[in-house]
Amino acid sequence: MSEEILIRQGAPTLAGIKTGSLFPCPCEDRGDLLADIRRLNRRLSPKGLCLLPIRFLAGQALLYLYRPAELRRDLRDARVSELLRQAGYEDESCARCVARLACRFRESGEFPHEVGLFLSYPPEDVKGFIDHRANGFKCAGLWKVYGDEGKARSLFEKYRKCTEIYCTLWQSGSKLEQLAVAV
C-alpha cells in the first residue's frame, strides 16, 4: 500500500483534526495488504492512530484510518449514542462499535448510514441524511449538510487545505511519522 494514498485520503485524521477517514485502496493481494497495514500500524499507533481494513472487494479494499481515543469521545455524545442505538448498536466499546460497523459493511454491501458518526460528521447531518433519505440537504461536500451549513463549509475548507499541505509536505520529503500528529 502506498503511503501517498494514506496521506492523500487521511490527511485531516493524520493531522488530528478529524476522528476518522474511510477510503478505497487498490488490493491485488489480500495478504500483502494486511502485512502493509500491520507495518503501518506499528508506525502509526504511537501517534494514537489505527488503520483497519473494513471490507475487501475484487481488486480493492475499503480502509478506515482513525483515532480510537477521539472516536471513544465522539461515541459518548448522547446524539451519537442514540443514532447508533437506532441502527442496532448496543452500548458497547469503541472497538466493538468499529467491528460492528465493519460487519454491517460486509453484510449489506452498501454504506451503512451511521458511518458518518465514525468520520467526524455532525450527528445532526447524519440524522438528517437518514431522515430525509439523502434529499433536501443544504449543501454537500464530504457529506450532505442538514444542520449548520456555515460550520460545515468551514470544515470542508479546513480538511481540503490540510490535505493540500500534507500532500505538499510528503512530496517534499516529509515522512509519515512526521505528518502523523500525536494528540
mmCIF file of C-alpha atoms in Angstrom:
data_model
loop_
_atom_site.group_PDB
_atom_site.id
_atom_site.type_symbol
_atom_site.label_atom_id
_atom_site.label_comp_id
_atom_site.label_asym_id
_atom_site.label_seq_id
_atom_site.Cartn_x
_atom_site.Cartn_y
_atom_site.Cartn_z
ATOM 1 C CA MET A 1 0.000 0.000 0.000
ATOM 2 C CA SER A 2 1.343 3.377 -0.913
ATOM 3 C CA GLU A 3 1.834 5.978 1.803
ATOM 4 C CA GLU A 4 0.594 8.508 -0.726
ATOM 5 C CA ILE A 5 -2.914 7.022 -0.592
ATOM 6 C CA LEU A 6 -2.891 7.209 3.199
ATOM 7 C CA ILE A 7 -1.741 10.835 3.179
ATOM 8 C CA ARG A 8 -3.990 11.959 0.320
ATOM 9 C CA GLN A 9 -7.083 10.289 1.798
ATOM 10 C CA GLY A 10 -6.385 10.622 5.522
ATOM 11 C CA ALA A 11 -4.534 13.922 5.995
ATOM 12 C CA PRO A 12 -7.106 15.504 8.370
ATOM 13 C CA THR A 13 -7.073 12.351 10.513
ATOM 14 C CA LEU A 14 -3.267 12.220 10.472
ATOM 15 C CA ALA A 15 -3.253 15.903 11.492
ATOM 16 C CA GLY A 16 -5.580 15.230 14.425
ATOM 17 C CA ILE A 17 -8.400 17.490 13.214
ATOM 18 C CA LYS A 18 -10.753 14.662 12.203
ATOM 19 C CA THR A 19 -11.564 11.420 14.037
ATOM 20 C CA GLY A 20 -11.503 9.114 11.038
ATOM 21 C CA SER A 21 -11.191 8.722 7.299
ATOM 22 C CA LEU A 22 -12.615 5.964 5.111
ATOM 23 C CA PHE A 23 -11.121 5.353 1.687
ATOM 24 C CA PRO A 24 -10.623 2.748 -1.041
ATOM 25 C CA CYS A 25 -7.210 1.243 -1.674
ATOM 26 C CA PRO A 26 -6.075 -0.995 -4.537
ATOM 27 C CA CYS A 27 -5.684 -4.597 -3.351
ATOM 28 C CA GLU A 28 -4.253 -7.194 -5.664
ATOM 29 C CA ASP A 29 -3.146 -9.492 -2.826
ATOM 30 C CA ARG A 30 -5.056 -9.512 0.454
ATOM 31 C CA GLY A 31 -2.130 -10.998 2.411
ATOM 32 C CA ASP A 32 0.276 -8.350 1.151
ATOM 33 C CA LEU A 33 -2.143 -5.548 2.019
ATOM 34 C CA LEU A 34 -2.695 -6.938 5.517
ATOM 35 C CA ALA A 35 1.101 -7.114 6.018
ATOM 36 C CA ASP A 36 1.386 -3.481 4.857
ATOM 37 C CA ILE A 37 -1.388 -2.469 7.271
ATOM 38 C CA ARG A 38 0.412 -4.205 10.173
ATOM 39 C CA ARG A 39 3.656 -2.377 9.305
ATOM 40 C CA LEU A 40 1.843 0.952 9.062
ATOM 41 C CA ASN A 41 0.069 0.375 12.373
ATOM 42 C CA ARG A 42 3.432 -0.200 14.092
ATOM 43 C CA ARG A 43 4.437 3.241 12.860
ATOM 44 C CA LEU A 44 1.091 4.968 13.470
ATOM 45 C CA SER A 45 -0.055 3.536 16.803
ATOM 46 C CA PRO A 46 2.484 5.564 18.847
ATOM 47 C CA LYS A 47 0.722 8.639 17.416
ATOM 48 C CA GLY A 48 -2.713 7.369 18.518
ATOM 49 C CA LEU A 49 -3.811 6.132 15.090
ATOM 50 C CA CYS A 50 -5.150 2.818 13.841
ATOM 51 C CA LEU A 51 -5.632 1.579 10.264
ATOM 52 C CA LEU A 52 -8.123 -1.234 9.614
ATOM 53 C CA PRO A 53 -9.494 -2.974 6.554
ATOM 54 C CA ILE A 54 -13.284 -2.682 6.662
ATOM 55 C CA ARG A 55 -14.207 -4.576 3.508
ATOM 56 C CA PHE A 56 -12.497 -6.381 0.649
ATOM 57 C CA LEU A 57 -13.861 -6.315 -2.894
ATOM 58 C CA ALA A 58 -12.349 -7.543 -6.150
ATOM 59 C CA GLY A 59 -9.109 -5.594 -6.586
ATOM 60 C CA GLN A 60 -9.912 -3.144 -3.808
ATOM 61 C CA ALA A 61 -10.146 -2.781 -0.053
ATOM 62 C CA LEU A 62 -12.002 -0.192 1.988
ATOM 63 C CA LEU A 63 -9.731 1.110 4.766
ATOM 64 C CA TYR A 64 -10.564 3.015 7.929
ATOM 65 C CA LEU A 65 -7.898 5.252 9.473
ATOM 66 C CA TYR A 66 -8.991 6.529 12.856
ATOM 67 C CA ARG A 67 -8.018 7.775 16.281
ATOM 68 C CA PRO A 68 -9.527 5.393 18.850
ATOM 69 C CA ALA A 69 -9.312 7.923 21.704
ATOM 70 C CA GLU A 70 -11.154 10.520 19.644
ATOM 71 C CA LEU A 71 -13.748 8.004 18.490
ATOM 72 C CA ARG A 72 -14.402 6.987 22.119
ATOM 73 C CA ARG A 73 -15.041 10.664 22.888
ATOM 74 C CA ASP A 74 -17.324 11.047 19.844
ATOM 75 C CA LEU A 75 -19.329 7.932 20.767
ATOM 76 C CA ARG A 76 -20.076 9.342 24.243
ATOM 77 C CA ASP A 77 -22.150 12.147 22.702
ATOM 78 C CA ALA A 78 -25.820 11.465 23.545
ATOM 79 C CA ARG A 79 -26.985 12.205 19.966
ATOM 80 C CA VAL A 80 -24.395 9.797 18.544
ATOM 81 C CA SER A 81 -25.308 7.094 21.065
ATOM 82 C CA GLU A 82 -28.987 7.395 20.160
ATOM 83 C CA LEU A 83 -28.339 7.194 16.407
ATOM 84 C CA LEU A 84 -26.146 4.127 16.917
ATOM 85 C CA ARG A 85 -28.793 2.522 19.139
ATOM 86 C CA GLN A 86 -31.389 3.105 16.410
ATOM 87 C CA ALA A 87 -29.014 1.436 13.918
ATOM 88 C CA GLY A 88 -28.768 -1.671 16.117
ATOM 89 C CA TYR A 89 -25.608 -0.951 18.083
ATOM 90 C CA GLU A 90 -25.709 -1.709 21.758
ATOM 91 C CA ASP A 91 -23.976 0.266 24.485
ATOM 92 C CA GLU A 92 -20.571 -1.167 23.654
ATOM 93 C CA SER A 93 -16.896 -0.302 23.497
ATOM 94 C CA CYS A 94 -15.333 1.726 20.737
ATOM 95 C CA ALA A 95 -13.592 -1.381 19.336
ATOM 96 C CA ARG A 96 -16.853 -3.338 19.281
ATOM 97 C CA CYS A 97 -18.616 -0.456 17.511
ATOM 98 C CA VAL A 98 -15.908 -0.419 14.825
ATOM 99 C CA ALA A 99 -16.180 -4.217 14.492
ATOM 100 C CA ARG A 100 -19.977 -3.946 14.165
ATOM 101 C CA LEU A 101 -19.569 -1.217 11.523
ATOM 102 C CA ALA A 102 -17.233 -3.496 9.540
ATOM 103 C CA CYS A 103 -19.796 -6.320 9.790
ATOM 104 C CA ARG A 104 -22.547 -4.017 8.540
ATOM 105 C CA PHE A 105 -20.387 -3.067 5.538
ATOM 106 C CA ARG A 106 -19.762 -6.706 4.704
ATOM 107 C CA GLU A 107 -23.362 -7.855 5.292
ATOM 108 C CA SER A 108 -25.177 -5.122 3.395
ATOM 109 C CA GLY A 109 -22.688 -4.466 0.619
ATOM 110 C CA GLU A 110 -23.634 -0.792 0.975
ATOM 111 C CA PHE A 111 -22.531 2.098 3.142
ATOM 112 C CA PRO A 112 -24.362 1.939 6.462
ATOM 113 C CA HIS A 113 -25.766 5.437 7.073
ATOM 114 C CA GLU A 114 -24.248 5.645 10.564
ATOM 115 C CA VAL A 115 -20.721 5.531 9.097
ATOM 116 C CA GLY A 116 -20.617 9.338 9.246
ATOM 117 C CA LEU A 117 -20.562 9.124 13.042
ATOM 118 C CA PHE A 118 -17.201 7.328 12.745
ATOM 119 C CA LEU A 119 -15.836 10.056 10.439
ATOM 120 C CA SER A 120 -16.482 13.241 12.480
ATOM 121 C CA TYR A 121 -19.640 14.135 10.579
ATOM 122 C CA PRO A 122 -22.009 16.185 12.758
ATOM 123 C CA PRO A 123 -24.727 13.957 14.287
ATOM 124 C CA GLU A 124 -27.455 16.315 13.039
ATOM 125 C CA ASP A 125 -26.216 15.805 9.479
ATOM 126 C CA VAL A 126 -26.111 12.011 9.846
ATOM 127 C CA LYS A 127 -29.629 12.090 11.297
ATOM 128 C CA GLY A 128 -30.777 14.438 8.509
ATOM 129 C CA PHE A 129 -29.335 12.108 5.868
ATOM 130 C CA ILE A 130 -31.196 9.152 7.397
ATOM 131 C CA ASP A 131 -34.475 11.019 8.000
ATOM 132 C CA HIS A 132 -34.557 12.719 4.577
ATOM 133 C CA ARG A 133 -33.179 9.739 2.626
ATOM 134 C CA ALA A 134 -30.295 11.877 1.283
ATOM 135 C CA ASN A 135 -32.692 14.554 -0.055
ATOM 136 C CA GLY A 136 -33.356 18.151 0.991
ATOM 137 C CA PHE A 137 -29.827 18.929 2.168
ATOM 138 C CA LYS A 138 -28.486 22.497 2.397
ATOM 139 C CA CYS A 139 -25.132 21.794 0.748
ATOM 140 C CA ALA A 140 -22.750 18.915 0.106
ATOM 141 C CA GLY A 141 -19.024 18.424 0.461
ATOM 142 C CA LEU A 142 -17.530 15.455 2.254
ATOM 143 C CA TRP A 143 -21.062 14.795 3.498
ATOM 144 C CA LYS A 144 -24.562 16.172 2.948
ATOM 145 C CA VAL A 145 -25.343 19.016 5.322
ATOM 146 C CA TYR A 146 -28.697 19.337 7.073
ATOM 147 C CA GLY A 147 -27.555 21.364 10.097
ATOM 148 C CA ASP A 148 -25.083 24.242 10.320
ATOM 149 C CA GLU A 149 -24.125 24.985 6.720
ATOM 150 C CA GLY A 150 -21.550 27.659 7.605
ATOM 151 C CA LYS A 151 -19.724 25.404 10.027
ATOM 152 C CA ALA A 152 -19.748 22.539 7.523
ATOM 153 C CA ARG A 153 -18.370 24.705 4.700
ATOM 154 C CA SER A 154 -15.630 25.891 7.041
ATOM 155 C CA LEU A 155 -14.747 22.281 7.909
ATOM 156 C CA PHE A 156 -14.757 21.250 4.238
ATOM 157 C CA GLU A 157 -12.248 24.021 3.514
ATOM 158 C CA LYS A 158 -10.143 23.171 6.578
ATOM 159 C CA TYR A 159 -9.939 19.498 5.504
ATOM 160 C CA ARG A 160 -9.159 20.474 1.889
ATOM 161 C CA LYS A 161 -6.366 22.826 2.963
ATOM 162 C CA CYS A 162 -4.933 20.235 5.351
ATOM 163 C CA THR A 163 -4.859 17.650 2.558
ATOM 164 C CA GLU A 164 -3.159 20.110 0.211
ATOM 165 C CA ILE A 165 -0.491 20.964 2.815
ATOM 166 C CA TYR A 166 0.112 17.322 3.754
ATOM 167 C CA CYS A 167 0.483 16.240 0.116
ATOM 168 C CA THR A 168 2.960 19.061 -0.496
ATOM 169 C CA LEU A 169 4.941 18.169 2.642
ATOM 170 C CA TRP A 170 5.016 14.473 1.737
ATOM 171 C CA GLN A 171 6.130 15.238 -1.828
ATOM 172 C CA SER A 172 8.876 17.464 -0.349
ATOM 173 C CA GLY A 173 10.248 14.554 1.665
ATOM 174 C CA SER A 174 8.407 14.643 4.996
ATOM 175 C CA LYS A 175 7.980 11.176 6.495
ATOM 176 C CA LEU A 176 4.659 9.678 7.519
ATOM 177 C CA GLU A 177 5.743 9.712 11.187
ATOM 178 C CA GLN A 178 6.370 13.463 10.912
ATOM 179 C CA LEU A 179 2.943 14.076 9.395
ATOM 180 C CA ALA A 180 1.054 11.899 11.900
ATOM 181 C CA VAL A 181 0.440 14.184 14.846
ATOM 182 C CA ALA A 182 0.202 12.738 18.347
ATOM 183 C CA VAL A 183 -2.903 14.176 20.006
#
